[in-house]
Tab-separated table of C-alpha atoms in Angstrom:
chain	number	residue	atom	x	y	z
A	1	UNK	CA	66.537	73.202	102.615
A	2	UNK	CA	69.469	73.519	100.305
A	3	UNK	CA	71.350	76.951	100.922
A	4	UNK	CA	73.922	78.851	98.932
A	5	UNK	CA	76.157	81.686	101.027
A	6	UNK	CA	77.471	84.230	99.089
A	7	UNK	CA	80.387	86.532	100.926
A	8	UNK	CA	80.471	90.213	99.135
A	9	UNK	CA	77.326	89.646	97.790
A	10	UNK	CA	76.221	93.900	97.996
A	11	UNK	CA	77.616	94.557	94.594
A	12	UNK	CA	79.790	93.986	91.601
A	13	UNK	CA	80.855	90.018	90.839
A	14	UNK	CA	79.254	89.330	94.334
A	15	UNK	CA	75.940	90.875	93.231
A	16	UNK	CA	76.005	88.552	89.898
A	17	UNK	CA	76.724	85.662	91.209
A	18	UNK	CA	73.811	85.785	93.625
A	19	UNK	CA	71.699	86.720	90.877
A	20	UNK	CA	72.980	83.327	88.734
A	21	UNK	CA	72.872	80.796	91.230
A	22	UNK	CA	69.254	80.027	90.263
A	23	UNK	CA	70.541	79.289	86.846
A	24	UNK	CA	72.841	76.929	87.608
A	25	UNK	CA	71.666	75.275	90.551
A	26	UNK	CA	68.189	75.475	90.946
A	27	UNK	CA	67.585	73.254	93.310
A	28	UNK	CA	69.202	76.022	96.326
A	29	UNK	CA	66.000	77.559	98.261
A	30	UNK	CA	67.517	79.833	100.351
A	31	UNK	CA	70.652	82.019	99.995
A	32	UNK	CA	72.622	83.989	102.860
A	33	UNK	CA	73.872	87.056	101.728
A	34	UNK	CA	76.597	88.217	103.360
A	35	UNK	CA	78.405	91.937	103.040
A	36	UNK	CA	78.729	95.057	104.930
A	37	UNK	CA	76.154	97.497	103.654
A	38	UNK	CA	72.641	96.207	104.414
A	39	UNK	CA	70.526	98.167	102.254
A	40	UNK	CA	72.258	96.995	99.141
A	41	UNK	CA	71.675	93.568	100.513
A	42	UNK	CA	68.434	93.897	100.614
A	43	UNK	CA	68.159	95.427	96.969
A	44	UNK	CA	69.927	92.368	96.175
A	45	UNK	CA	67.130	90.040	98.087
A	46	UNK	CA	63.977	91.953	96.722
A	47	UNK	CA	65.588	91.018	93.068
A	48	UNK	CA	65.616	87.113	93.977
A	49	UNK	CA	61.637	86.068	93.870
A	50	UNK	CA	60.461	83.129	95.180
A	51	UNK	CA	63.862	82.294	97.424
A	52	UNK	CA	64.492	82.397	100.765
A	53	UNK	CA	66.756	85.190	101.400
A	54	UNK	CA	68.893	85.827	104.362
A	55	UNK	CA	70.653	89.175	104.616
A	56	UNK	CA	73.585	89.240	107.168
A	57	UNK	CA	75.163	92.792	107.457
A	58	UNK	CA	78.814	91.808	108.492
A	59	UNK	CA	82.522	93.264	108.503
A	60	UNK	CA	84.483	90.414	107.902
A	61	UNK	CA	87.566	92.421	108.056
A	62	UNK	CA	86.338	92.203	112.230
A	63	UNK	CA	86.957	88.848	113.790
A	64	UNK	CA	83.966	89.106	115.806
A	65	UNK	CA	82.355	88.063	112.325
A	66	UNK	CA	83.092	85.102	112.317
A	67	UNK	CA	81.946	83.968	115.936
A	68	UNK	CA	78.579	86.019	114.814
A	69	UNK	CA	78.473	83.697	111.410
A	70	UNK	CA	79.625	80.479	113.346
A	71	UNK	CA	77.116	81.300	116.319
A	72	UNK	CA	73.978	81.437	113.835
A	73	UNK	CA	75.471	78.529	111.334
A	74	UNK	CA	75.175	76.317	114.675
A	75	UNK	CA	71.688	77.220	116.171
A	76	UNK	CA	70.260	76.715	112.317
A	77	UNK	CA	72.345	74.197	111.295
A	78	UNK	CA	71.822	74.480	107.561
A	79	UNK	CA	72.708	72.218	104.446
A	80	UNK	CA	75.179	74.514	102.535
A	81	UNK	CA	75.439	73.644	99.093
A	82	UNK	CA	77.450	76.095	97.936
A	83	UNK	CA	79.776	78.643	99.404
A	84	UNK	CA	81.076	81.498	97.328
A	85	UNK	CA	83.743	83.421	98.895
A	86	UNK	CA	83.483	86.639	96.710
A	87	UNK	CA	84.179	89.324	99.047
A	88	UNK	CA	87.795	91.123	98.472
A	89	UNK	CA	89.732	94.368	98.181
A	90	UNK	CA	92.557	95.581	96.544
A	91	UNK	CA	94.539	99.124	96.231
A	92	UNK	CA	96.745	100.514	93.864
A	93	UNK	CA	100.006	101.691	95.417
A	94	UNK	CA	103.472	101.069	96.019
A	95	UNK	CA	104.844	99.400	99.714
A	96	UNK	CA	106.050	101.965	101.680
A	97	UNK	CA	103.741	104.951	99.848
A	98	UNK	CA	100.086	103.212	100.369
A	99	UNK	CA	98.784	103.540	104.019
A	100	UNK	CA	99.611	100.281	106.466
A	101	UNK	CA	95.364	100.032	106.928
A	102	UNK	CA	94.550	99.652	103.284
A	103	UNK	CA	97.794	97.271	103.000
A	104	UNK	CA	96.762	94.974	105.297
A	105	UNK	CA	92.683	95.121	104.809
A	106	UNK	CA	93.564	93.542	101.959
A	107	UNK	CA	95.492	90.575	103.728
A	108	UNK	CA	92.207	90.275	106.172
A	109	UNK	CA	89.716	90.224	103.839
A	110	UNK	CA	90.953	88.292	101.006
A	111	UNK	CA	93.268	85.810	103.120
A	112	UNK	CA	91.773	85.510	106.987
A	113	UNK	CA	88.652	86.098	106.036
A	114	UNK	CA	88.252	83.652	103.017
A	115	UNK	CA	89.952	80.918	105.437
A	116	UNK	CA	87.912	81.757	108.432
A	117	UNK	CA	84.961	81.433	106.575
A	118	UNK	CA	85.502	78.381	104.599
A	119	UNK	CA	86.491	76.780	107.538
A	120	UNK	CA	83.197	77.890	109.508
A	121	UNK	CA	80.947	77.052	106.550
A	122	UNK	CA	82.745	73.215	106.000
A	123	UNK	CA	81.070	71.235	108.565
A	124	UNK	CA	77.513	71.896	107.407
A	125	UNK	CA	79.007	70.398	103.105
A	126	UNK	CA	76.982	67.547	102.515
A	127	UNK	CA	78.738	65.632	100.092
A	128	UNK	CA	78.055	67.052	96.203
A	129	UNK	CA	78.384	70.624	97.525
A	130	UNK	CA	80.785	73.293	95.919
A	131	UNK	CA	82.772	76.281	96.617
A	132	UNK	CA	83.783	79.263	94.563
A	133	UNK	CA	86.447	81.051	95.632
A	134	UNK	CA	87.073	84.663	93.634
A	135	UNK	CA	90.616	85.250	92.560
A	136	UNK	CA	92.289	87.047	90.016
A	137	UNK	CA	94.622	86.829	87.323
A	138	UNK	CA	96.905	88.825	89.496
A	139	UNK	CA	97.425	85.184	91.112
A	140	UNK	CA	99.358	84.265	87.937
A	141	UNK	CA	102.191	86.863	88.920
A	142	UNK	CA	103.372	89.025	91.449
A	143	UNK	CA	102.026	92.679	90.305
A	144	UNK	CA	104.336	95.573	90.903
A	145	UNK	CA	102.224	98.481	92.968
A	146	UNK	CA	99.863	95.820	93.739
A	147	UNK	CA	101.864	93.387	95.536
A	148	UNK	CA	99.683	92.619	97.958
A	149	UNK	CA	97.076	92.201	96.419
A	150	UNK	CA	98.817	89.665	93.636
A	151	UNK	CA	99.996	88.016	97.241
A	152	UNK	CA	96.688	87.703	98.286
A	153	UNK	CA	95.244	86.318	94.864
A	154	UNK	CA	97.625	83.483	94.542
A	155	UNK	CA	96.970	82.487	98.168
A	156	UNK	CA	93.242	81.971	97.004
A	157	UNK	CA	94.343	80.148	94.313
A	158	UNK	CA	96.503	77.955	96.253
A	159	UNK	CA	94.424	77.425	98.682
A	160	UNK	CA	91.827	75.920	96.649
A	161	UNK	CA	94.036	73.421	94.735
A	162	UNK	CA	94.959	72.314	98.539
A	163	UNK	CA	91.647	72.114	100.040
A	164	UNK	CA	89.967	70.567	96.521
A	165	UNK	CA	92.368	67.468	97.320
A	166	UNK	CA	91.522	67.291	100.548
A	167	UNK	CA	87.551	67.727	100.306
A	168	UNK	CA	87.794	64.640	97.172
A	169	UNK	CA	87.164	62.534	99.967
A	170	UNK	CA	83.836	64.251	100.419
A	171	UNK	CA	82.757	64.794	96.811
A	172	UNK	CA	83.007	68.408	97.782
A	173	UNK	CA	84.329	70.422	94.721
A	174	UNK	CA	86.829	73.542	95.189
A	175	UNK	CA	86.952	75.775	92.411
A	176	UNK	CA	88.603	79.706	91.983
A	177	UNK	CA	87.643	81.780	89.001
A	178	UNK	CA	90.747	83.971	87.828
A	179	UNK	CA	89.084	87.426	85.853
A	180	UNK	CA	90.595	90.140	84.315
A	181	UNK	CA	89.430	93.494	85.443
A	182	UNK	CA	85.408	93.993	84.916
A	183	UNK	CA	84.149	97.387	84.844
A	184	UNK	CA	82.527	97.309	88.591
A	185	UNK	CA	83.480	99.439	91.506
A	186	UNK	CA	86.446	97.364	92.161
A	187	UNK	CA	88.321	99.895	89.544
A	188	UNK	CA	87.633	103.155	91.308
A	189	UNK	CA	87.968	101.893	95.211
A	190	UNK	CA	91.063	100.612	94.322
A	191	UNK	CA	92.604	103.734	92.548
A	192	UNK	CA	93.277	102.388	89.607
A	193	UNK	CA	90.684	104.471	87.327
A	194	UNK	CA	92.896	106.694	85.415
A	195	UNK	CA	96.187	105.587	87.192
A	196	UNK	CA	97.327	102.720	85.804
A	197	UNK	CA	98.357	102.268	81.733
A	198	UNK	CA	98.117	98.589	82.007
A	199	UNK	CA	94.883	98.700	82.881
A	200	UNK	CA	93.606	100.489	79.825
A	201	UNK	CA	95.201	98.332	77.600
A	202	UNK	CA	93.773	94.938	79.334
A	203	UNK	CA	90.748	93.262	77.803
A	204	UNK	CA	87.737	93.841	79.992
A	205	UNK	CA	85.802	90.894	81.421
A	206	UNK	CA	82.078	91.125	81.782
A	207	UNK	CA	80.959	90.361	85.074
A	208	UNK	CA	77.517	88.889	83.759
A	209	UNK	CA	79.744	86.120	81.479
A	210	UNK	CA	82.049	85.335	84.138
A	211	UNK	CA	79.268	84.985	87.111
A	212	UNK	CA	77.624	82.423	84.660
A	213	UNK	CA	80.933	80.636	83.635
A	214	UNK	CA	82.017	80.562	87.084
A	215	UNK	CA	79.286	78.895	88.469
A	216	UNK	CA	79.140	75.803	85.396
A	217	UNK	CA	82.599	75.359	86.245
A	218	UNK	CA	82.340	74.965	89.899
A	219	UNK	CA	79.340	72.695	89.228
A	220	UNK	CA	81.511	70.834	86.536
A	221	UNK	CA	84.505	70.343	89.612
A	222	UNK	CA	86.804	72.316	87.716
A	223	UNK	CA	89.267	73.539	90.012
A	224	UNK	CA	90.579	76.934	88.348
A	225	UNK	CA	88.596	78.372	85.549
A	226	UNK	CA	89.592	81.590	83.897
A	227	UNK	CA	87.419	83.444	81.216
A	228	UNK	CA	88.833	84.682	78.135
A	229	UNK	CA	91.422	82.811	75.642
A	230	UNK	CA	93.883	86.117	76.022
A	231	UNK	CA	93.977	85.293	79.874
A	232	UNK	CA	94.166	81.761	79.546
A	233	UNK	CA	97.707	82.759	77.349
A	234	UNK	CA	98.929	84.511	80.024
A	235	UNK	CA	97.875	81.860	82.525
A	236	UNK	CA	100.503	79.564	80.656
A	237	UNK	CA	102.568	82.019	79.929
A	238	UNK	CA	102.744	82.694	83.536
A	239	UNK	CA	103.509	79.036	84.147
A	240	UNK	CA	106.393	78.988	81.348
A	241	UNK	CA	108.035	81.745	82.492
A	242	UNK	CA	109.806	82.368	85.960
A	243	UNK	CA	108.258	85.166	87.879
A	244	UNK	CA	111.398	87.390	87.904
A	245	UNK	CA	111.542	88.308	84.084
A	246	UNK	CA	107.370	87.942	83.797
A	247	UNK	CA	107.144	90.331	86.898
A	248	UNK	CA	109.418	93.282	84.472
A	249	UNK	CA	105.838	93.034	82.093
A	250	UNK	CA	103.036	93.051	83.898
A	251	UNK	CA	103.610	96.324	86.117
A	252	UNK	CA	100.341	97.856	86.630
């Protein structure tokens, strides 16, 4: 049975992209659904008729999640088809002002995580399968009073230009999708809901276009896709320009 994992998957982008796998690859029967808060989980599985729906309450932000995932991956032994590393955080703050926890959940959960996980999920790829990795156009740039979590962004981004060359030899495609902000929870956890100018004046995303683009492109093998033509600009602009003058723009 062909099975889709979906990291974050309790709300927001996560919660889409679960709901739009069916879509795009209909052929995926079952779906784990992986995030910490259970009963949205299984909101999110009553919505998905006729699948096979695994909900797996989990902190990855505790390493003992990953022996838990890797313990239950091996005694199933499932044919993943597609992995989509979704789950992420990100606070609004400068270094030295924002708390050391909320600095460096971020670095768990959007770096070790991510990697632990992909690296788990990997052995059970046939070849043909895909993975989604959620980044950010934060990647683009470093982000003054979110400089962690631009860090963390352009190691997901990185990381899948890396591991996409070395999974061709597979026919396993690697593929991040870089949004702008989307009016989801994301906003208000991460204090920047009335705190940040830039913010205001940045076109919104919607999360239902870029679940749905995100998921053609990873079929497609695209390697970075990023929705809207104003953030591809900036994606080249960002390329063009060195990061010490670009950084003096995009404060947030």
């Amino acid at each position: 049975m062909k099975t889709a994992i979906v990291t974050g998957a309790s709300s927001g982008l996560g919660r889409e992209l679960a709901r739009q796998i069916e879509d795009v690859f209909p052929d995926i029967e079952c779906y784990w659904l992986i995030a910490r808060r259970a009963e949205q989980l299984e909101s999110l599985a009553i919505s998905l008729p006729g699948k096979t729906t695994i909900c797996i309450s989990l902190d990855l932000c505790d390493p003992m999640s990953f022996i838990t995932l890797q313990e239950r991956l091996a005694a199933e032994k499932p044919e993943i088809s597609l992995l989509v590393n979704c789950a992420g955080c990100g606070f609004l703050g400068r270094m030295g002002e924002v708390d050391t926890a909320s600095q460096t959940r971020m670095v768990d959960l959007n770096v070790r995580a991510l990697t632990a996980i992909t690296n788990i999920v990997i052995p059970y790829m046939p070849e043909g399968a895909h993975i989604l990795n959620v980044s950010s156009i934060a990647s683009f740039c470093p982000n003054p009073r979110m400089t962690v979590y631009s860090s963390t962004k352009a190691y997901v981004s990185s990381f899948t230009v890396g591991l996409g060359e070395e999974l061709r030899r597979r026919s396993v495609s690697v593929t991040a999708v870089c949004p702008g902000p989307m009016a989801t929870e994301f906003l208000s956890l991460a204090g920047i809901t009335g705190h940040s100018s830039t913010f205001e004046f940045l076109p919104y995303c919607d999360q239902v276009k870029v679940a749905g683009g995100a998921l053609r492109a990873a079929k497609a093998g695209r390697t970075i896709y990023t929705p809207k033509l104003f953030y591809k600009f900036f994606r080249v602009l960002a390329k063009l320009t060195p990061s010490q003058l670009l950084v003096k723009f995009v404060k947030t």
